[in-house]
Amino acid sequence: MTPLARIGLLLGGLGLMTLAGCGDDDAGGGGDAGDPAVDGSMQPRPDGGPPATGVRVHLERNGAATTTLAAFGVPVPPGALASMAEVRLSVGGNAIAGATATQTLAEHGPTGAPTGVRAFVVQLPISALAGGAIDIDIGFDGGAGSAPAATRQPYTMASVAGPENVDTAVRSIRAAGGGHELYEMSTATRTLFTGREPAALASFPAGYLAETGILGAQRTAADVAAQPRLAGMKFLSDALLPFARSAMYRDGYRVNPDAVVDPVVEYEGWLYDRCATFLTVHVHTGDAEAYRHALRSCSYYASKINLTGADAGIFSGKPDPDTKYSHLRGLYAYYALTGDDSALAAGTAIANLWLNDATFAVPYAQGRLRGIDRLWTERLLGTAFEGLYYGHRLTGETRYLTAFQAMLTTAHTHITTTDQAALMTMTGNAFPPQNCFIHNAAQHAEGDTTEPWCSGWMSELTLDALLAYQAQTDDPRVDEIFIRLARFLRDVGSSYFTSDILPDSFLAPSACYRASDGDNARRLVPLYGAGLAVGGARMTYGDYSDYEHCTDATALTAAALRGLRRQGKFDAGPAIGPFATEGASLLALHHELSACAQRTFAEWTRLKRAPSSWTSAELAAGAANPAAFITANKIGWPVRPSTPQRKLSWWFNMSMLDFALLDEAAADVTSLNPGRVQPAGMTCN
């Protein structure tokens, strides 16, 4: 079932066709997340159902917030709301005195023209939260009563400072009860940074935010668990929240202070869009703690985007200007969820940065790389696509869409052309046409101009913006780009790994796969760099840590499988290696990369870091020098560390789209089955 069909199913049964009587009799009563009256009707129906008609939002006062105004954003499923004139607000069937609703984002059609409402912000007196919480029924289809006024106050009037705090403890070991135990010598609370949070926190019915598509084609953890065909990918869903909790230092115990990374000083954690990461965690799992962390992170990040001057659109948290830190996807979703004016200002500045970027985006939109030794990477391509596309969706201005489309035209030619002369004119290099964004190692800041370079895993950073654009326009070129990138991974851009990267490729392994080898079993990894040189020789520039990028690379193979299905070529020949069809070959590639990702998560799960995991007998070995013992064993450190911090984002920001992509591809990932290709002439058993 397509995402749009599921949206209709999801919301059609909300019971908001007539708003009177649809809420609790007690306007001050907070609905329970598991109460069928609140979200039981959110389950998709098999018949397709009527179009979306509304949503019930639970609003709860945020602690002791003293503002007089409450506000929350309402993302809307595509096609569900034609205009704000159709919006109705009520509690228990009664209008809310003083409530307003103002559009913040528009839905856009293929040409960029507005076609409806994508998000709006509701504001109301916080005094309406009698007892601290209410359930607000929001109708999308008009009906009795009138639309609320469209006046809007600044977000600062409906929000409070939100410090991101970490509870720490210094531990030691002492004798106790004839044995030994850990104890906390001292504790402290440390503030890492301060963002903002709404004065009243909104929560939506289970699955609603995923179905709005505000972060792309998402599926919830419950969706994944209910789909047998995706059972082999459930490890990815299961890993998201535990790794996110470790990244927030929320493993259920006070963390050792030496384990805490200062995200202001160590700014690299903001690369790859940390704002989008934690919003994704919330959308997938419904976790409230992750959502509050996201709100603080997104608002802090927005506050660090320069709005004026030569560095407008640049993240000021990094001392030297660096455009690859200028992300807009997360801010777009955050703006939809809050109406925070700072996100709009920051996002507009980022969009303008990429629109006028003479070092990368402008030359590429004109059909060329800036120079044979000038910086050009797939990471910059993905971030530029993101800034321009979401700049259009954020502001409604078509100039950003036009620039995005010009870059897309260049990218499509870059990866599909068979004209050697045209490719050389574009890139400045004499490398042959190939299924990647070919450039040289000097352009990638990794080597010299004679070395061909494509980054198999870095290309996945283009994924979300291209898919979102395709959802708006149905541009078939997007499918072809992802199919080509997956072919590159299959044929050139991956190698097997045992104790190090092997000199082989997916279709020509040099080592057997044996499940019985356990932790030493062969795995396939996407290479940081690879390409075909002048003359056609395959050159590889892998890194030992490339196994850390198996997770993100699965997003490329999932997108390619979907693209093949959309093109009607999933089951088409000719045979590729031992596979009868291209779809079978890319599905096997996806299995390999997913199995690698699963092993990587397991290797980064360190359960003995939890203080509660240590027995008295085990602690006896550290009694003589507790500090050294605790440090050596990292007791009290996060159980699932993200080192470096940005890894959490590169792992999950795109890979969490896998479920919807594989679902649309009708791909069978009931279980993971690596090892489909074995070395020629070798007996592997």
PDB file of N, CA and C in Angstrom, residues 291-343:
ATOM      1  N   TYR A 291      11.697  13.441  21.762  1.00  0.00           N
ATOM      2  CA  TYR A 291      11.054  14.610  21.165  1.00  0.00           C
ATOM      3  C   TYR A 291      11.499  15.893  21.853  1.00  0.00           C
ATOM      4  N   ARG A 292      11.563  15.877  23.178  1.00  0.00           N
ATOM      5  CA  ARG A 292      11.996  17.084  23.879  1.00  0.00           C
ATOM      6  C   ARG A 292      13.464  17.389  23.568  1.00  0.00           C
ATOM      7  N   HIS A 293      14.271  16.343  23.447  1.00  0.00           N
ATOM      8  CA  HIS A 293      15.667  16.561  23.047  1.00  0.00           C
ATOM      9  C   HIS A 293      15.715  17.168  21.647  1.00  0.00           C
ATOM     10  N   ALA A 294      14.850  16.690  20.763  1.00  0.00           N
ATOM     11  CA  ALA A 294      14.802  17.236  19.405  1.00  0.00           C
ATOM     12  C   ALA A 294      14.407  18.706  19.417  1.00  0.00           C
ATOM     13  N   LEU A 295      13.407  19.049  20.215  1.00  0.00           N
ATOM     14  CA  LEU A 295      12.968  20.444  20.282  1.00  0.00           C
ATOM     15  C   LEU A 295      14.101  21.356  20.741  1.00  0.00           C
ATOM     16  N   ARG A 296      14.833  20.927  21.749  1.00  0.00           N
ATOM     17  CA  ARG A 296      15.950  21.734  22.231  1.00  0.00           C
ATOM     18  C   ARG A 296      17.060  21.802  21.183  1.00  0.00           C
ATOM     19  N   SER A 297      17.353  20.662  20.584  1.00  0.00           N
ATOM     20  CA  SER A 297      18.435  20.611  19.597  1.00  0.00           C
ATOM     21  C   SER A 297      18.118  21.465  18.381  1.00  0.00           C
ATOM     22  N   CYS A 298      16.891  21.344  17.880  1.00  0.00           N
ATOM     23  CA  CYS A 298      16.513  22.104  16.680  1.00  0.00           C
ATOM     24  C   CYS A 298      16.519  23.604  16.949  1.00  0.00           C
ATOM     25  N   SER A 299      15.996  24.005  18.096  1.00  0.00           N
ATOM     26  CA  SER A 299      15.955  25.445  18.394  1.00  0.00           C
ATOM     27  C   SER A 299      17.356  25.983  18.632  1.00  0.00           C
ATOM     28  N   TYR A 300      18.201  25.195  19.306  1.00  0.00           N
ATOM     29  CA  TYR A 300      19.593  25.627  19.500  1.00  0.00           C
ATOM     30  C   TYR A 300      20.297  25.753  18.153  1.00  0.00           C
ATOM     31  N   TYR A 301      20.123  24.749  17.303  1.00  0.00           N
ATOM     32  CA  TYR A 301      20.766  24.775  15.989  1.00  0.00           C
ATOM     33  C   TYR A 301      20.296  25.993  15.184  1.00  0.00           C
ATOM     34  N   ALA A 302      18.991  26.257  15.204  1.00  0.00           N
ATOM     35  CA  ALA A 302      18.464  27.423  14.484  1.00  0.00           C
ATOM     36  C   ALA A 302      19.097  28.712  14.989  1.00  0.00           C
ATOM     37  N   SER A 303      19.303  28.790  16.299  1.00  0.00           N
ATOM     38  CA  SER A 303      19.877  30.008  16.875  1.00  0.00           C
ATOM     39  C   SER A 303      21.331  30.210  16.476  1.00  0.00           C
ATOM     40  N   LYS A 304      21.987  29.155  16.003  1.00  0.00           N
ATOM     41  CA  LYS A 304      23.395  29.231  15.619  1.00  0.00           C
ATOM     42  C   LYS A 304      23.594  29.430  14.119  1.00  0.00           C
ATOM     43  N   ILE A 305      22.528  29.608  13.381  1.00  0.00           N
ATOM     44  CA  ILE A 305      22.652  29.911  11.955  1.00  0.00           C
ATOM     45  C   ILE A 305      22.738  31.421  11.778  1.00  0.00           C
ATOM     46  N   ASN A 306      23.814  31.879  11.174  1.00  0.00           N
ATOM     47  CA  ASN A 306      23.975  33.316  10.927  1.00  0.00           C
ATOM     48  C   ASN A 306      22.885  33.802   9.970  1.00  0.00           C
ATOM     49  N   LEU A 307      22.291  34.933  10.306  1.00  0.00           N
ATOM     50  CA  LEU A 307      21.192  35.464   9.496  1.00  0.00           C
ATOM     51  C   LEU A 307      21.617  36.609   8.595  1.00  0.00           C
ATOM     52  N   THR A 308      22.738  37.224   8.878  1.00  0.00           N
ATOM     53  CA  THR A 308      23.173  38.376   8.090  1.00  0.00           C
ATOM     54  C   THR A 308      24.668  38.284   7.816  1.00  0.00           C
ATOM     55  N   GLY A 309      25.136  39.149   6.938  1.00  0.00           N
ATOM     56  CA  GLY A 309      26.564  39.239   6.677  1.00  0.00           C
ATOM     57  C   GLY A 309      27.067  38.213   5.679  1.00  0.00           C
ATOM     58  N   ALA A 310      28.377  38.183   5.523  1.00  0.00           N
ATOM     59  CA  ALA A 310      28.999  37.303   4.542  1.00  0.00           C
ATOM     60  C   ALA A 310      28.787  35.834   4.860  1.00  0.00           C
ATOM     61  N   ASP A 311      28.555  35.507   6.132  1.00  0.00           N
ATOM     62  CA  ASP A 311      28.376  34.117   6.541  1.00  0.00           C
ATOM     63  C   ASP A 311      26.915  33.767   6.803  1.00  0.00           C
ATOM     64  N   ALA A 312      25.988  34.504   6.221  1.00  0.00           N
ATOM     65  CA  ALA A 312      24.570  34.199   6.395  1.00  0.00           C
ATOM     66  C   ALA A 312      24.293  32.778   5.902  1.00  0.00           C
ATOM     67  N   GLY A 313      23.555  32.034   6.719  1.00  0.00           N
ATOM     68  CA  GLY A 313      23.237  30.652   6.390  1.00  0.00           C
ATOM     69  C   GLY A 313      24.242  29.646   6.907  1.00  0.00           C
ATOM     70  N   ILE A 314      25.316  30.124   7.505  1.00  0.00           N
ATOM     71  CA  ILE A 314      26.384  29.261   8.024  1.00  0.00           C
ATOM     72  C   ILE A 314      26.138  28.953   9.503  1.00  0.00           C
ATOM     73  N   PHE A 315      26.425  27.719   9.898  1.00  0.00           N
ATOM     74  CA  PHE A 315      26.338  27.304  11.304  1.00  0.00           C
ATOM     75  C   PHE A 315      27.510  27.910  12.066  1.00  0.00           C
ATOM     76  N   SER A 316      27.212  28.814  12.978  1.00  0.00           N
ATOM     77  CA  SER A 316      28.264  29.540  13.690  1.00  0.00           C
ATOM     78  C   SER A 316      28.893  28.709  14.807  1.00  0.00           C
ATOM     79  N   GLY A 317      28.322  27.546  15.103  1.00  0.00           N
ATOM     80  CA  GLY A 317      28.910  26.694  16.129  1.00  0.00           C
ATOM     81  C   GLY A 317      30.243  26.106  15.729  1.00  0.00           C
ATOM     82  N   LYS A 318      30.543  26.102  14.448  1.00  0.00           N
ATOM     83  CA  LYS A 318      31.857  25.679  13.959  1.00  0.00           C
ATOM     84  C   LYS A 318      32.665  26.947  13.705  1.00  0.00           C
ATOM     85  N   PRO A 319      33.837  27.058  14.293  1.00  0.00           N
ATOM     86  CA  PRO A 319      34.575  28.326  14.222  1.00  0.00           C
ATOM     87  C   PRO A 319      34.845  28.811  12.803  1.00  0.00           C
ATOM     88  N   ASP A 320      35.208  27.899  11.893  1.00  0.00           N
ATOM     89  CA  ASP A 320      35.453  28.321  10.528  1.00  0.00           C
ATOM     90  C   ASP A 320      34.248  27.973   9.660  1.00  0.00           C
ATOM     91  N   PRO A 321      33.821  28.866   8.765  1.00  0.00           N
ATOM     92  CA  PRO A 321      32.619  28.630   7.958  1.00  0.00           C
ATOM     93  C   PRO A 321      32.722  27.335   7.161  1.00  0.00           C
ATOM     94  N   ASP A 322      31.651  26.555   7.180  1.00  0.00           N
ATOM     95  CA  ASP A 322      31.649  25.254   6.509  1.00  0.00           C
ATOM     96  C   ASP A 322      30.222  24.959   6.056  1.00  0.00           C
ATOM     97  N   THR A 323      29.984  25.042   4.753  1.00  0.00           N
ATOM     98  CA  THR A 323      28.623  24.932   4.232  1.00  0.00           C
ATOM     99  C   THR A 323      27.998  23.558   4.462  1.00  0.00           C
ATOM    100  N   LYS A 324      28.807  22.522   4.639  1.00  0.00           N
ATOM    101  CA  LYS A 324      28.204  21.194   4.814  1.00  0.00           C
ATOM    102  C   LYS A 324      27.481  21.053   6.147  1.00  0.00           C
ATOM    103  N   TYR A 325      27.621  22.033   7.037  1.00  0.00           N
ATOM    104  CA  TYR A 325      26.882  22.032   8.297  1.00  0.00           C
ATOM    105  C   TYR A 325      25.536  22.749   8.172  1.00  0.00           C
ATOM    106  N   SER A 326      25.202  23.255   6.998  1.00  0.00           N
ATOM    107  CA  SER A 326      23.985  24.052   6.826  1.00  0.00           C
ATOM    108  C   SER A 326      22.844  23.167   6.336  1.00  0.00           C
ATOM    109  N   HIS A 327      22.120  22.580   7.295  1.00  0.00           N
ATOM    110  CA  HIS A 327      21.067  21.608   7.009  1.00  0.00           C
ATOM    111  C   HIS A 327      19.691  22.235   7.180  1.00  0.00           C
ATOM    112  N   LEU A 328      18.754  21.813   6.333  1.00  0.00           N
ATOM    113  CA  LEU A 328      17.428  22.425   6.361  1.00  0.00           C
ATOM    114  C   LEU A 328      16.290  21.427   6.545  1.00  0.00           C
ATOM    115  N   ARG A 329      16.533  20.154   6.300  1.00  0.00           N
ATOM    116  CA  ARG A 329      15.447  19.171   6.434  1.00  0.00           C
ATOM    117  C   ARG A 329      14.866  19.172   7.847  1.00  0.00           C
ATOM    118  N   GLY A 330      15.720  19.073   8.857  1.00  0.00           N
ATOM    119  CA  GLY A 330      15.239  19.046  10.232  1.00  0.00           C
ATOM    120  C   GLY A 330      14.523  20.326  10.620  1.00  0.00           C
ATOM    121  N   LEU A 331      15.065  21.475  10.215  1.00  0.00           N
ATOM    122  CA  LEU A 331      14.431  22.749  10.551  1.00  0.00           C
ATOM    123  C   LEU A 331      13.054  22.865   9.914  1.00  0.00           C
ATOM    124  N   TYR A 332      12.909  22.347   8.709  1.00  0.00           N
ATOM    125  CA  TYR A 332      11.602  22.361   8.039  1.00  0.00           C
ATOM    126  C   TYR A 332      10.573  21.589   8.859  1.00  0.00           C
ATOM    127  N   ALA A 333      10.926  20.377   9.274  1.00  0.00           N
ATOM    128  CA  ALA A 333      10.000  19.572  10.079  1.00  0.00           C
ATOM    129  C   ALA A 333       9.756  20.214  11.441  1.00  0.00           C
ATOM    130  N   TYR A 334      10.811  20.758  12.039  1.00  0.00           N
ATOM    131  CA  TYR A 334      10.683  21.427  13.337  1.00  0.00           C
ATOM    132  C   TYR A 334       9.742  22.627  13.230  1.00  0.00           C
ATOM    133  N   TYR A 335       9.841  23.385  12.156  1.00  0.00           N
ATOM    134  CA  TYR A 335       8.960  24.535  11.959  1.00  0.00           C
ATOM    135  C   TYR A 335       7.510  24.072  11.836  1.00  0.00           C
ATOM    136  N   ALA A 336       7.302  22.961  11.133  1.00  0.00           N
ATOM    137  CA  ALA A 336       5.946  22.426  11.001  1.00  0.00           C
ATOM    138  C   ALA A 336       5.374  22.028  12.355  1.00  0.00           C
ATOM    139  N   LEU A 337       6.218  21.554  13.248  1.00  0.00           N
ATOM    140  CA  LEU A 337       5.774  21.049  14.550  1.00  0.00           C
ATOM    141  C   LEU A 337       5.646  22.129  15.620  1.00  0.00           C
ATOM    142  N   THR A 338       6.243  23.298  15.384  1.00  0.00           N
ATOM    143  CA  THR A 338       6.245  24.333  16.426  1.00  0.00           C
ATOM    144  C   THR A 338       5.823  25.715  15.953  1.00  0.00           C
ATOM    145  N   GLY A 339       6.085  26.035  14.693  1.00  0.00           N
ATOM    146  CA  GLY A 339       5.879  27.408  14.241  1.00  0.00           C
ATOM    147  C   GLY A 339       6.930  28.363  14.763  1.00  0.00           C
ATOM    148  N   ASP A 340       8.073  27.839  15.210  1.00  0.00           N
ATOM    149  CA  ASP A 340       9.152  28.675  15.751  1.00  0.00           C
ATOM    150  C   ASP A 340       9.702  29.583  14.652  1.00  0.00           C
ATOM    151  N   ASP A 341       9.539  30.894  14.833  1.00  0.00           N
ATOM    152  CA  ASP A 341       9.972  31.862  13.820  1.00  0.00           C
ATOM    153  C   ASP A 341      11.465  31.767  13.532  1.00  0.00           C
ATOM    154  N   SER A 342      12.256  31.363  14.534  1.00  0.00           N
ATOM    155  CA  SER A 342      13.706  31.303  14.325  1.00  0.00           C
ATOM    156  C   SER A 342      14.062  30.232  13.304  1.00  0.00           C
ATOM    157  N   ALA A 343      13.272  29.166  13.231  1.00  0.00           N
ATOM    158  CA  ALA A 343      13.525  28.123  12.241  1.00  0.00           C
ATOM    159  C   ALA A 343      13.253  28.641  10.838  1.00  0.00           C
TER     160      ALA A 343
END
